[in-house]
Amino acid sequence: MKLDVNILRYLSKEDFRVLTAVEMGMRNHEIVPSELIHRIASLKHGGTYKVLKNLLKHKLLHHDSSKYDGFRLTYLGYDFLAIKTLVNRGVFVSVGRQIGVGKESDIFEVATEDGTLLAMKLHRLGRVSFRAVKSKRDYLRHRSNYNWLYLSRLAALKEFAFMKALEEHGFPVPSGVDCNRHCVVMSLVQGYPLVQVKQLQNPETVFETIIGLIVRLAEHGLIHCDFNEFNLMIDDDEKITMIDFPQMVSVSHRNAQMYFDRDVECVFKFFRKRFDLSFQEYTVDADGEEVETDESSRLCFSSISKDAGFLDKELAASGFSRKDQEDIEKFIEGDIEENTSDTDEGTADDVCVSVMNERNIEGVDSLQFLDQDERPLDCAEAGELEDGGQHCQAGESSVLDTENTNDEEDESADENDAKLVKSLSKQRKHAISTAHRGRRTTTSRNSYKDKGGKSSYNSKIQKQLCNW
Ligand code: ADP
Ligand code: MG
């Protein structure tokens, strides 16, 4: 799938409104029923149909009519929502060439208004397997697309949180700039992945620096878990920068020792093979015999003092919650249980409609697995997240103009956050009580039923509509 930001040029604010409506609908639907998209987007004169056709043409949505008529976001659609939000926040103004293709990501150069180049990483979980510890092929086979978007969002959030925390502790990592949905913007590392380097001036020094990093990470309570020549960048002065953190775990993880040893072994193996470093040493055993040892065996996980721990506290401060950590760790372990919680569509859908109406596209950063009890709350919380959300366009050189945007609205939306939270919470309570008063259907995500009988509530919502 190619990210052609020029498509942004052709997207109107109605397009983004409908795209956002699908995103919101995906909170509790694998495939969002067309009828629900119409309700959430609530464009005049049945305009949603035309917009859906346009979005489909640009491959921003996928149409599925196997069980009922509906749509889901594609990665491209999700990319555009994130890019648009970041452009509106002023994080960057143009998207340039692709500079990296990771196992589960695409990395692009982006430029800020003053011409500074940054790196934008779009997470794409599900494209290949995640760095699995156990095989989760079965899991992959059964998961649906929207879960991948959700997991990609978590991966981005986690990566950003770790990046910030590591940077603050003086680790050589890219500097985290911003994060939205499945997208992380960070400083552009000057250099090349170590895997591309055939010769080093000081291989021993580089080796020691790298092993030193693994030890320092452990001292700070962390294990990288994918510490290898693909995730280490090196510049002309042989300065190392480590990248790629979504799979990091705490040293208190039950498999910490194994992950640590694996990281260490990767580095030894690479330097042995590529730079012909020899690690054979001789020590004297208890009987006074000289025995050959491998240096890696001297790097003992248990002997590292892990008293500089910062993981939990600092990550939570970056917005990466313990629940997020648990969700993604479960996934990395490959043993996420199928989320079978059926959805009470009436409640969740109505709140989505109302959130959309209240805040429009801003604040929508959805795609979460929602527990039955939590769902309405989370829907309301979506409105508290401060995504931008105005229309932007791309020029031939991928400059993302903000023509057709409404910056004033964006700014005032930010200012009114507190007010918004209050009003959303009121609206949420209202929606919950309305739903509780009405019938409470429990249906699966796949079996959308048209919900009549809510006309009074819906018409009330329709009256509250504000334009995008
Ligand atoms: P994945 O998680 O998919 O492995 P990575 O974060 O490892 O993705 O990035 C893939 C590639 O993109 C890297 O090998 C590197 O070449 C490039 N890359 C990633 N981040 C940056 C950055 N901040 N600056 C420059 N290049 C980067
Ligand atoms: Mg990588």
CSV table of C-alpha atoms and ligand atoms in Angstrom, one decimal:
chain,number,residue,atom,x,y,z
A,1,MET,CA,0.0,0.0,0.0
A,2,LYS,CA,1.4,3.3,-1.1
A,3,LEU,CA,1.0,6.5,0.9
A,4,ASP,CA,0.2,9.0,-1.7
A,5,VAL,CA,-0.3,12.2,0.2
A,6,ASN,CA,-1.4,14.0,-2.9
A,7,ILE,CA,-4.8,12.4,-2.5
A,8,LEU,CA,-5.2,14.9,0.4
A,9,ARG,CA,-5.5,17.6,-2.2
A,10,TYR,CA,-8.8,16.1,-3.4
A,11,LEU,CA,-10.3,15.5,0.0
A,12,SER,CA,-13.0,17.9,1.3
A,13,LYS,CA,-14.0,18.5,4.8
A,14,GLU,CA,-17.0,16.3,4.2
A,15,ASP,CA,-14.7,13.5,3.2
A,16,PHE,CA,-12.9,13.9,6.5
A,17,ARG,CA,-16.1,14.1,8.4
A,18,VAL,CA,-17.2,10.7,6.9
A,19,LEU,CA,-13.8,9.2,7.4
A,20,THR,CA,-13.9,10.2,11.1
A,21,ALA,CA,-17.4,8.9,11.3
A,22,VAL,CA,-16.1,5.5,10.2
A,23,GLU,CA,-13.3,5.7,12.7
A,24,MET,CA,-15.7,6.4,15.5
A,25,GLY,CA,-18.0,3.6,14.4
A,26,MET,CA,-15.1,1.2,14.5
A,27,ARG,CA,-15.0,1.6,18.2
A,28,ASN,CA,-17.6,-1.1,18.4
A,29,HIS,CA,-18.0,-2.5,14.9
A,30,GLU,CA,-15.5,-4.4,12.8
A,31,ILE,CA,-17.4,-3.2,9.8
A,32,VAL,CA,-19.3,0.0,10.4
A,33,PRO,CA,-22.8,-0.3,9.1
A,34,SER,CA,-23.5,2.3,6.4
A,35,GLU,CA,-26.6,3.4,8.2
A,36,LEU,CA,-24.5,4.2,11.3
A,37,ILE,CA,-22.0,6.2,9.2
A,38,HIS,CA,-24.8,8.2,7.9
A,39,ARG,CA,-26.1,8.9,11.4
A,40,ILE,CA,-22.7,9.8,12.8
A,41,ALA,CA,-21.6,12.0,9.9
A,42,SER,CA,-25.1,13.4,9.4
A,43,LEU,CA,-24.4,15.2,6.2
A,44,LYS,CA,-27.3,17.0,4.6
A,45,HIS,CA,-29.2,15.7,1.7
A,46,GLY,CA,-27.8,12.2,2.0
A,47,GLY,CA,-24.4,13.4,1.1
A,48,THR,CA,-22.7,10.6,2.9
A,49,TYR,CA,-23.2,8.2,0.0
A,50,LYS,CA,-21.3,10.3,-2.5
A,51,VAL,CA,-18.5,10.8,0.0
A,52,LEU,CA,-18.3,7.1,0.8
A,53,LYS,CA,-17.9,6.5,-2.9
A,54,ASN,CA,-15.1,9.0,-3.1
A,55,LEU,CA,-13.3,7.6,-0.1
A,56,LEU,CA,-13.6,4.1,-1.5
A,57,LYS,CA,-12.1,5.3,-4.8
A,58,HIS,CA,-9.0,6.5,-3.0
A,59,LYS,CA,-8.8,3.3,-1.0
A,60,LEU,CA,-9.3,5.1,2.3
A,61,LEU,CA,-12.1,2.8,3.1
A,62,HIS,CA,-12.9,-0.8,2.5
A,63,HIS,CA,-16.4,-1.9,1.6
A,64,ASP,CA,-17.8,-5.1,3.0
A,65,SER,CA,-21.2,-6.4,2.4
A,66,SER,CA,-20.7,-10.0,3.4
A,67,LYS,CA,-22.9,-9.7,6.5
A,68,TYR,CA,-24.4,-6.3,6.0
A,69,ASP,CA,-23.5,-3.2,4.1
A,70,GLY,CA,-20.7,-1.5,5.8
A,71,PHE,CA,-17.2,0.0,5.7
A,72,ARG,CA,-14.0,0.0,7.6
A,73,LEU,CA,-10.9,2.2,7.5
A,74,THR,CA,-7.9,1.1,5.6
A,75,TYR,CA,-4.4,1.9,6.8
A,76,LEU,CA,-4.3,4.6,4.2
A,77,GLY,CA,-7.5,6.2,5.6
A,78,TYR,CA,-6.0,6.0,9.1
A,79,ASP,CA,-2.8,7.5,7.8
A,80,PHE,CA,-4.7,10.5,6.4
A,81,LEU,CA,-6.5,11.1,9.7
A,82,ALA,CA,-3.2,11.1,11.6
A,83,ILE,CA,-1.4,13.2,9.0
A,84,LYS,CA,-4.1,15.8,8.9
A,85,THR,CA,-4.3,16.1,12.6
A,86,LEU,CA,-0.5,16.5,12.9
A,87,VAL,CA,-0.5,19.1,10.1
A,88,ASN,CA,-3.2,21.0,11.9
A,89,ARG,CA,-1.2,20.9,15.0
A,90,GLY,CA,1.6,22.5,13.1
A,91,VAL,CA,3.9,19.6,13.7
A,92,PHE,CA,4.9,19.4,10.0
A,93,VAL,CA,3.8,21.0,6.7
A,94,SER,CA,4.9,18.5,4.1
A,95,VAL,CA,5.6,14.8,3.6
A,96,GLY,CA,8.7,13.8,1.6
A,97,ARG,CA,10.3,10.6,0.6
A,98,GLN,CA,10.0,7.2,2.3
A,99,ILE,CA,13.3,6.6,4.2
A,100,GLY,CA,12.6,3.3,5.8
A,101,VAL,CA,10.4,0.2,5.6
A,102,GLY,CA,10.4,-1.6,8.8
A,103,LYS,CA,8.8,-5.0,9.6
A,104,GLU,CA,5.7,-3.2,10.7
A,105,SER,CA,6.1,0.4,9.8
A,106,ASP,CA,6.7,2.8,7.0
A,107,ILE,CA,9.0,5.8,7.7
A,108,PHE,CA,8.9,9.0,5.9
A,109,GLU,CA,10.7,12.3,6.0
A,110,VAL,CA,8.5,15.2,6.9
A,111,ALA,CA,9.4,18.9,7.0
A,112,THR,CA,8.4,21.6,9.4
A,113,GLU,CA,7.5,25.1,8.5
A,114,ASP,CA,11.0,26.3,9.0
A,115,GLY,CA,12.4,23.5,6.8
A,116,THR,CA,13.6,21.2,9.5
A,117,LEU,CA,13.4,17.5,8.5
A,118,LEU,CA,11.8,15.0,10.8
A,119,ALA,CA,11.0,11.4,10.6
A,120,MET,CA,7.4,10.2,10.6
A,121,LYS,CA,6.8,6.5,11.5
A,122,LEU,CA,3.5,5.0,10.6
A,123,HIS,CA,3.0,1.8,12.5
A,124,ARG,CA,1.5,-1.0,10.5
A,125,LEU,CA,0.9,-4.0,12.7
A,126,GLY,CA,-0.4,-7.0,11.0
A,127,ARG,CA,1.7,-6.4,7.9
A,128,VAL,CA,4.2,-9.0,9.0
A,129,SER,CA,4.2,-10.6,12.3
A,130,PHE,CA,5.1,-8.5,15.3
A,131,ARG,CA,8.4,-9.4,17.1
A,132,ALA,CA,6.6,-12.4,18.5
A,133,VAL,CA,8.0,-14.4,21.4
A,134,LYS,CA,5.5,-17.1,20.8
A,135,SER,CA,4.0,-17.7,17.5
A,136,LYS,CA,0.7,-15.9,17.1
A,137,ARG,CA,0.0,-17.0,13.6
A,138,ASP,CA,-3.4,-18.3,14.8
A,139,TYR,CA,-4.1,-15.0,16.4
A,140,LEU,CA,-3.2,-13.1,13.2
A,141,ARG,CA,-5.5,-15.2,11.2
A,142,HIS,CA,-8.5,-14.5,13.3
A,143,ARG,CA,-8.0,-10.9,14.0
A,144,SER,CA,-9.8,-8.3,12.0
A,145,ASN,CA,-8.5,-5.2,10.5
A,146,TYR,CA,-9.7,-2.8,13.1
A,147,ASN,CA,-7.8,-4.5,15.8
A,148,TRP,CA,-4.7,-4.0,13.8
A,149,LEU,CA,-5.4,-0.3,13.7
A,150,TYR,CA,-6.0,-0.3,17.4
A,151,LEU,CA,-2.8,-2.2,18.1
A,152,SER,CA,-0.8,0.0,15.8
A,153,ARG,CA,-2.1,3.0,17.7
A,154,LEU,CA,-1.0,1.4,21.0
A,155,ALA,CA,2.4,0.6,19.4
A,156,ALA,CA,2.9,4.2,18.4
A,157,LEU,CA,1.8,5.5,21.8
A,158,LYS,CA,4.2,3.1,23.5
A,159,GLU,CA,7.0,4.0,21.2
A,160,PHE,CA,6.5,7.6,21.8
A,161,ALA,CA,6.3,7.3,25.6
A,162,PHE,CA,9.5,5.2,25.7
A,163,MET,CA,11.3,7.6,23.4
A,164,LYS,CA,10.5,10.6,25.6
A,165,ALA,CA,11.4,8.8,28.8
A,166,LEU,CA,14.7,7.4,27.3
A,167,GLU,CA,15.6,10.8,25.9
A,168,GLU,CA,15.1,12.4,29.3
A,169,HIS,CA,17.4,9.9,30.8
A,170,GLY,CA,20.1,10.7,28.3
A,171,PHE,CA,19.9,7.6,26.1
A,172,PRO,CA,20.9,8.1,22.5
A,173,VAL,CA,17.4,7.9,20.9
A,174,PRO,CA,15.6,10.1,18.4
A,175,SER,CA,13.9,13.0,20.0
A,176,GLY,CA,10.1,12.4,20.2
A,177,VAL,CA,8.2,15.3,18.7
A,178,ASP,CA,4.5,14.2,18.6
A,179,CYS,CA,2.3,11.2,18.3
A,180,ASN,CA,-1.2,10.8,16.9
A,181,ARG,CA,-3.1,7.6,16.3
A,182,HIS,CA,-0.6,5.1,14.8
A,183,CYS,CA,1.9,7.8,13.9
A,184,VAL,CA,5.0,9.0,15.7
A,185,VAL,CA,7.0,12.0,14.7
A,186,MET,CA,10.6,12.2,15.8
A,187,SER,CA,13.9,13.8,15.0
A,188,LEU,CA,15.6,12.4,11.9
A,189,VAL,CA,18.7,10.4,12.8
A,190,GLN,CA,21.7,11.2,10.6
A,191,GLY,CA,23.3,7.9,9.8
A,192,TYR,CA,22.6,4.4,8.6
A,193,PRO,CA,21.3,1.2,10.2
A,194,LEU,CA,24.3,-0.7,11.5
A,195,VAL,CA,23.3,-3.6,9.3
A,196,GLN,CA,24.4,-1.6,6.3
A,197,VAL,CA,27.8,-0.9,7.6
A,198,LYS,CA,30.6,-3.2,6.4
A,199,GLN,CA,33.6,-1.6,8.1
A,200,LEU,CA,34.1,0.3,11.3
A,201,GLN,CA,37.2,2.3,12.4
A,202,ASN,CA,36.8,1.2,16.0
A,203,PRO,CA,34.6,-1.9,16.1
A,204,GLU,CA,35.6,-2.7,19.7
A,205,THR,CA,34.6,0.8,20.9
A,206,VAL,CA,31.3,0.6,19.1
A,207,PHE,CA,30.7,-2.9,20.5
A,208,GLU,CA,31.3,-1.7,24.0
A,209,THR,CA,29.0,1.3,23.6
A,210,ILE,CA,26.2,-1.0,22.3
A,211,ILE,CA,26.6,-3.5,25.1
A,212,GLY,CA,26.9,-0.6,27.5
A,213,LEU,CA,23.5,0.5,26.3
A,214,ILE,CA,21.9,-2.8,27.0
A,215,VAL,CA,23.3,-2.7,30.5
A,216,ARG,CA,22.2,0.9,31.1
A,217,LEU,CA,18.7,0.1,29.9
A,218,ALA,CA,18.5,-2.8,32.3
A,219,GLU,CA,19.7,-0.5,35.1
A,220,HIS,CA,16.8,1.7,34.3
A,221,GLY,CA,14.4,-1.2,34.4
A,222,LEU,CA,14.1,-1.9,30.7
A,223,ILE,CA,14.9,-4.5,28.0
A,224,HIS,CA,14.7,-3.5,24.4
A,225,CYS,CA,13.7,-6.9,23.1
A,226,ASP,CA,14.7,-6.2,19.5
A,227,PHE,CA,18.2,-4.9,20.0
A,228,ASN,CA,20.0,-5.7,16.8
A,229,GLU,CA,21.8,-4.2,13.9
A,230,PHE,CA,18.5,-3.2,12.3
A,231,ASN,CA,17.5,-1.0,15.2
A,232,LEU,CA,20.8,0.7,15.8
A,233,MET,CA,21.8,3.6,13.7
A,234,ILE,CA,25.4,4.7,13.3
A,235,ASP,CA,26.7,8.0,11.9
A,236,ASP,CA,30.1,8.9,10.3
A,237,ASP,CA,31.6,9.5,13.7
A,238,GLU,CA,30.4,6.1,14.7
A,239,LYS,CA,27.9,7.5,17.1
A,240,ILE,CA,25.1,5.1,17.9
A,241,THR,CA,21.4,5.9,18.1
A,242,MET,CA,18.9,3.2,19.1
A,243,ILE,CA,15.5,3.2,17.6
A,244,ASP,CA,12.3,1.1,17.5
A,245,PHE,CA,10.8,0.6,21.0
A,246,PRO,CA,7.3,-0.8,20.8
A,247,GLN,CA,8.3,-4.2,22.1
A,248,MET,CA,10.3,-3.0,25.1
A,249,VAL,CA,9.5,-4.7,28.4
A,250,SER,CA,10.3,-4.1,32.1
A,251,VAL,CA,13.0,-6.1,33.8
A,252,SER,CA,10.3,-7.4,36.0
A,253,HIS,CA,8.7,-9.2,33.1
A,254,ARG,CA,8.5,-12.9,33.7
A,255,ASN,CA,10.7,-13.5,30.6
A,256,ALA,CA,13.1,-10.7,31.2
A,257,GLN,CA,16.1,-12.8,31.5
A,258,MET,CA,15.4,-14.5,28.2
A,259,TYR,CA,14.9,-11.2,26.4
A,260,PHE,CA,18.0,-9.8,27.9
A,261,ASP,CA,20.1,-12.7,26.9
A,262,ARG,CA,18.7,-12.7,23.4
A,263,ASP,CA,19.5,-9.0,23.0
A,264,VAL,CA,23.1,-9.5,24.2
A,265,GLU,CA,23.5,-12.6,22.0
A,266,CYS,CA,22.3,-10.7,18.9
A,267,VAL,CA,25.0,-8.1,19.4
A,268,PHE,CA,27.8,-10.6,20.0
A,269,LYS,CA,26.8,-12.6,17.0
A,270,PHE,CA,26.7,-9.6,14.7
A,271,PHE,CA,30.1,-8.3,15.8
A,272,ARG,CA,31.6,-11.7,15.6
A,273,LYS,CA,30.4,-12.3,12.1
A,274,ARG,CA,30.6,-8.8,10.6
A,275,PHE,CA,33.7,-7.4,12.2
A,276,ASP,CA,35.4,-10.6,13.2
A,277,LEU,CA,35.6,-9.7,16.8
A,278,SER,CA,36.7,-12.5,19.0
A,279,PHE,CA,35.2,-12.9,22.5
A,280,GLN,CA,37.0,-16.0,23.6
A,281,GLU,CA,38.5,-15.6,27.0
A,282,TYR,CA,40.1,-17.9,29.5
A,283,THR,CA,39.3,-18.0,33.2
A,284,VAL,CA,40.4,-20.3,35.9
A,285,ASP,CA,37.8,-22.6,37.3
A,286,ALA,CA,37.5,-23.9,40.9
A,287,ASP,CA,39.9,-26.7,40.2
A,288,GLY,CA,42.5,-24.2,39.0
A,289,GLU,CA,42.0,-25.4,35.4
A,290,GLU,CA,42.0,-22.9,32.6
A,291,VAL,CA,38.6,-23.0,30.8
A,292,GLU,CA,37.4,-21.2,27.7
A,293,THR,CA,34.5,-18.9,28.3
A,294,ASP,CA,32.4,-16.7,26.1
A,295,GLU,CA,32.3,-13.1,27.1
A,296,SER,CA,28.5,-13.1,26.8
A,297,SER,CA,28.3,-15.4,29.8
A,298,ARG,CA,30.0,-12.7,31.9
A,299,LEU,CA,27.2,-10.3,31.1
A,300,CYS,CA,24.8,-11.6,33.7
A,301,PHE,CA,21.3,-10.2,33.9
A,302,SER,CA,20.9,-10.9,37.6
A,303,SER,CA,24.1,-9.1,38.5
A,304,ILE,CA,22.9,-5.8,37.0
A,305,SER,CA,21.6,-3.5,39.7
A,306,LYS,CA,18.2,-2.2,38.5
A,307,ASP,CA,17.8,0.6,40.8
A,308,ALA,CA,17.3,3.5,38.3
A,309,GLY,CA,13.8,2.2,37.4
A,310,PHE,CA,11.5,4.7,35.9
A,311,LEU,CA,9.2,2.7,33.6
A,312,ASP,CA,5.8,2.8,35.2
A,313,LYS,CA,5.8,6.3,36.5
A,314,GLU,CA,7.2,8.1,33.6
A,315,LEU,CA,5.4,6.2,30.9
A,316,ALA,CA,2.1,6.9,32.6
A,317,ALA,CA,3.0,10.6,32.4
A,318,SER,CA,3.4,10.4,28.7
A,319,GLY,CA,-0.2,9.1,28.3
A,320,PHE,CA,0.8,5.4,28.0
A,321,SER,CA,-1.3,3.7,30.6
A,322,ARG,CA,-0.8,0.5,32.4
A,323,LYS,CA,-3.8,-0.9,30.6
A,324,ASP,CA,-2.2,0.1,27.2
A,325,GLN,CA,1.0,-1.6,28.3
A,326,GLU,CA,-0.9,-4.8,29.3
A,327,ASP,CA,-2.9,-4.9,26.1
A,328,ILE,CA,0.2,-4.6,23.9
A,329,GLU,CA,2.2,-6.9,26.0
A,330,LYS,CA,-0.5,-9.5,25.8
A,331,PHE,CA,-0.4,-9.1,22.1
A,332,ILE,CA,3.4,-9.4,21.8
A,333,GLU,CA,3.2,-12.5,23.9
A,334,GLY,CA,0.7,-13.8,21.4
A,335,ASP,CA,-1.9,-14.8,23.9
A,336,ILE,CA,-4.4,-12.1,23.7
A,337,GLU,CA,-7.7,-13.6,24.1
A,338,GLU,CA,-10.3,-13.0,21.5
A,339,ASN,CA,-12.3,-10.0,22.6
A,340,THR,CA,-15.7,-11.5,22.6
A,341,SER,CA,-17.5,-8.8,24.4
A,342,ASP,CA,-20.6,-8.1,22.5
A,343,THR,CA,-21.7,-4.6,22.1
A,344,ASP,CA,-24.7,-2.8,23.2
A,345,GLU,CA,-24.9,-0.9,20.0
A,346,GLY,CA,-27.6,1.4,21.0
A,347,THR,CA,-25.6,2.9,23.8
A,348,ALA,CA,-22.2,3.1,22.1
A,349,ASP,CA,-23.5,4.2,18.7
A,350,ASP,CA,-25.6,7.0,20.2
A,351,VAL,CA,-22.7,8.3,22.2
A,352,CYS,CA,-20.5,8.2,19.1
A,353,VAL,CA,-23.1,10.2,17.2
A,354,SER,CA,-23.3,12.6,20.0
A,355,VAL,CA,-19.5,12.9,20.4
A,356,MET,CA,-19.2,13.6,16.7
A,357,ASN,CA,-21.8,16.2,16.9
A,358,GLU,CA,-20.3,17.8,19.9
A,359,ARG,CA,-16.7,18.0,18.9
A,360,ASN,CA,-16.7,17.0,15.2
A,361,ILE,CA,-13.5,15.5,14.0
A,362,GLU,CA,-11.3,16.9,16.7
A,363,GLY,CA,-10.7,14.6,19.6
A,364,VAL,CA,-11.4,11.5,17.7
A,365,ASP,CA,-8.8,9.0,18.3
A,366,SER,CA,-10.7,5.9,18.7
A,367,LEU,CA,-10.4,2.2,17.9
A,368,GLN,CA,-10.2,0.8,21.3
A,369,PHE,CA,-11.5,-2.4,22.6
A,370,LEU,CA,-14.3,-1.3,24.9
A,371,ASP,CA,-15.6,-3.1,27.8
A,372,GLN,CA,-19.3,-3.2,28.1
A,373,ASP,CA,-19.3,-0.9,31.1
A,374,GLU,CA,-16.6,1.3,30.0
A,375,ARG,CA,-17.7,1.9,26.5
A,376,PRO,CA,-19.8,5.1,26.9
A,377,LEU,CA,-17.1,6.6,29.0
A,378,ASP,CA,-14.4,5.9,26.5
A,379,CYS,CA,-16.5,7.3,23.7
A,380,ALA,CA,-16.8,10.5,25.7
A,381,GLU,CA,-13.1,10.4,26.4
A,382,ALA,CA,-12.4,10.4,22.7
A,383,GLY,CA,-13.7,13.9,22.7
A,384,GLU,CA,-11.2,14.9,25.3
A,385,LEU,CA,-8.2,13.8,23.2
A,386,GLU,CA,-7.0,16.9,21.4
A,387,ASP,CA,-6.5,15.8,17.9
A,388,GLY,CA,-6.7,18.5,15.3
A,389,GLY,CA,-9.0,17.7,12.5
A,390,GLN,CA,-9.3,20.3,9.9
A,391,HIS,CA,-9.0,19.7,6.2
A,392,CYS,CA,-5.7,19.9,4.6
A,393,GLN,CA,-4.4,19.5,1.1
A,394,ALA,CA,-1.2,18.4,-0.5
A,395,GLY,CA,0.7,20.0,-3.2
A,396,GLU,CA,2.6,18.3,-5.9
A,397,SER,CA,5.7,18.2,-3.7
A,398,SER,CA,3.5,17.0,-1.0
A,399,VAL,CA,3.3,20.3,0.8
A,400,LEU,CA,0.3,19.9,3.0
A,401,ASP,CA,-1.6,23.2,2.7
A,402,THR,CA,-4.3,23.9,5.1
A,403,GLU,CA,-6.5,25.4,2.6
A,404,ASN,CA,-10.1,24.7,3.4
A,405,THR,CA,-9.1,24.3,7.0
A,406,ASN,CA,-10.6,26.1,9.8
A,407,ASP,CA,-7.8,27.0,12.1
A,408,GLU,CA,-9.8,29.3,14.3
A,409,GLU,CA,-12.1,26.5,15.1
A,410,ASP,CA,-9.2,24.3,15.9
A,411,GLU,CA,-7.7,26.8,18.3
A,412,SER,CA,-10.9,27.6,20.0
A,413,ALA,CA,-11.5,23.9,20.3
A,414,ASP,CA,-8.3,23.6,22.2
A,415,GLU,CA,-9.2,26.5,24.5
A,416,ASN,CA,-12.5,25.0,25.2
A,417,ASP,CA,-11.2,21.7,26.2
A,418,ALA,CA,-12.4,21.9,29.8
A,419,LYS,CA,-15.8,23.1,28.7
A,420,LEU,CA,-15.9,20.3,26.2
A,421,VAL,CA,-15.0,17.6,28.7
A,422,LYS,CA,-17.7,18.8,31.0
A,423,SER,CA,-20.3,18.9,28.3
A,424,LEU,CA,-19.3,15.6,26.9
A,425,SER,CA,-19.5,14.0,30.2
A,426,LYS,CA,-23.0,15.4,30.6
A,427,GLN,CA,-23.9,14.1,27.2
A,428,ARG,CA,-22.5,10.8,28.0
A,429,LYS,CA,-24.6,10.5,31.1
A,430,HIS,CA,-27.6,11.6,29.1
A,431,ALA,CA,-26.8,9.0,26.4
A,432,ILE,CA,-26.4,6.3,29.0
A,433,SER,CA,-29.6,7.0,30.8
A,434,THR,CA,-31.4,7.3,27.5
A,435,ALA,CA,-30.1,3.9,26.4
A,436,HIS,CA,-31.0,2.4,29.8
A,437,ARG,CA,-34.5,3.7,29.5
A,438,GLY,CA,-34.8,2.3,26.0
A,439,ARG,CA,-34.3,-1.3,25.0
A,440,ARG,CA,-30.9,-2.8,25.6
A,441,THR,CA,-29.9,-5.0,22.8
A,442,THR,CA,-26.9,-7.2,23.0
A,443,THR,CA,-25.7,-8.1,19.6
A,444,SER,CA,-22.4,-9.0,18.2
A,445,ARG,CA,-20.2,-6.5,16.4
A,446,ASN,CA,-21.1,-8.2,13.2
A,447,SER,CA,-24.8,-8.4,13.4
A,448,TYR,CA,-25.8,-4.8,13.0
A,449,LYS,CA,-29.5,-4.2,13.4
A,450,ASP,CA,-31.3,-1.2,12.4
A,451,LYS,CA,-32.3,0.6,15.5
A,452,GLY,CA,-35.6,2.3,15.1
A,453,GLY,CA,-37.3,3.6,18.2
A,454,LYS,CA,-34.6,6.0,19.1
A,455,SER,CA,-35.9,8.7,17.0
A,456,SER,CA,-36.7,11.1,19.8
A,457,TYR,CA,-33.1,10.9,21.1
A,458,ASN,CA,-31.7,11.1,17.6
A,459,SER,CA,-33.7,14.0,16.6
A,460,LYS,CA,-32.6,15.8,19.8
A,461,ILE,CA,-29.0,15.1,18.9
A,462,GLN,CA,-29.6,16.3,15.4
A,463,LYS,CA,-30.8,19.6,16.8
A,464,GLN,CA,-27.5,19.9,18.7
A,465,LEU,CA,-25.5,19.5,15.6
A,466,CYS,CA,-22.8,21.9,14.9
A,467,ASN,CA,-21.2,22.2,11.5
A,468,TRP,CA,-17.7,21.1,10.9
B,1,ADP,P1,10.2,-1.2,12.5
B,1,ADP,O1,9.6,-1.1,13.8
B,1,ADP,O2,9.1,-1.5,11.5
B,1,ADP,O3,11.4,-2.2,12.5
B,1,ADP,P2,12.1,1.0,12.7
B,1,ADP,O4,11.7,2.0,13.7
B,1,ADP,O5,13.1,0.0,13.1
B,1,ADP,O6,10.7,0.2,12.2
B,1,ADP,O7,12.5,1.8,11.4
B,1,ADP,C1,12.7,1.1,10.2
B,1,ADP,C2,13.8,1.9,9.4
B,1,ADP,O8,13.5,3.2,9.2
B,1,ADP,C3,15.1,1.9,10.2
B,1,ADP,O9,15.9,0.8,10.0
B,1,ADP,C4,15.8,3.2,9.7
B,1,ADP,O10,16.5,2.9,8.5
B,1,ADP,C5,14.6,4.1,9.4
B,1,ADP,N1,14.3,5.0,10.5
B,1,ADP,C6,13.5,4.8,11.6
B,1,ADP,N2,13.5,5.8,12.4
B,1,ADP,C7,14.3,6.7,11.9
B,1,ADP,C8,14.7,8.0,12.3
B,1,ADP,N3,14.3,8.6,13.4
B,1,ADP,N4,15.6,8.7,11.5
B,1,ADP,C9,16.1,8.1,10.4
B,1,ADP,N5,15.7,6.9,9.9
B,1,ADP,C10,14.9,6.2,10.7
B,2,MG,MG,13.1,-2.0,13.4
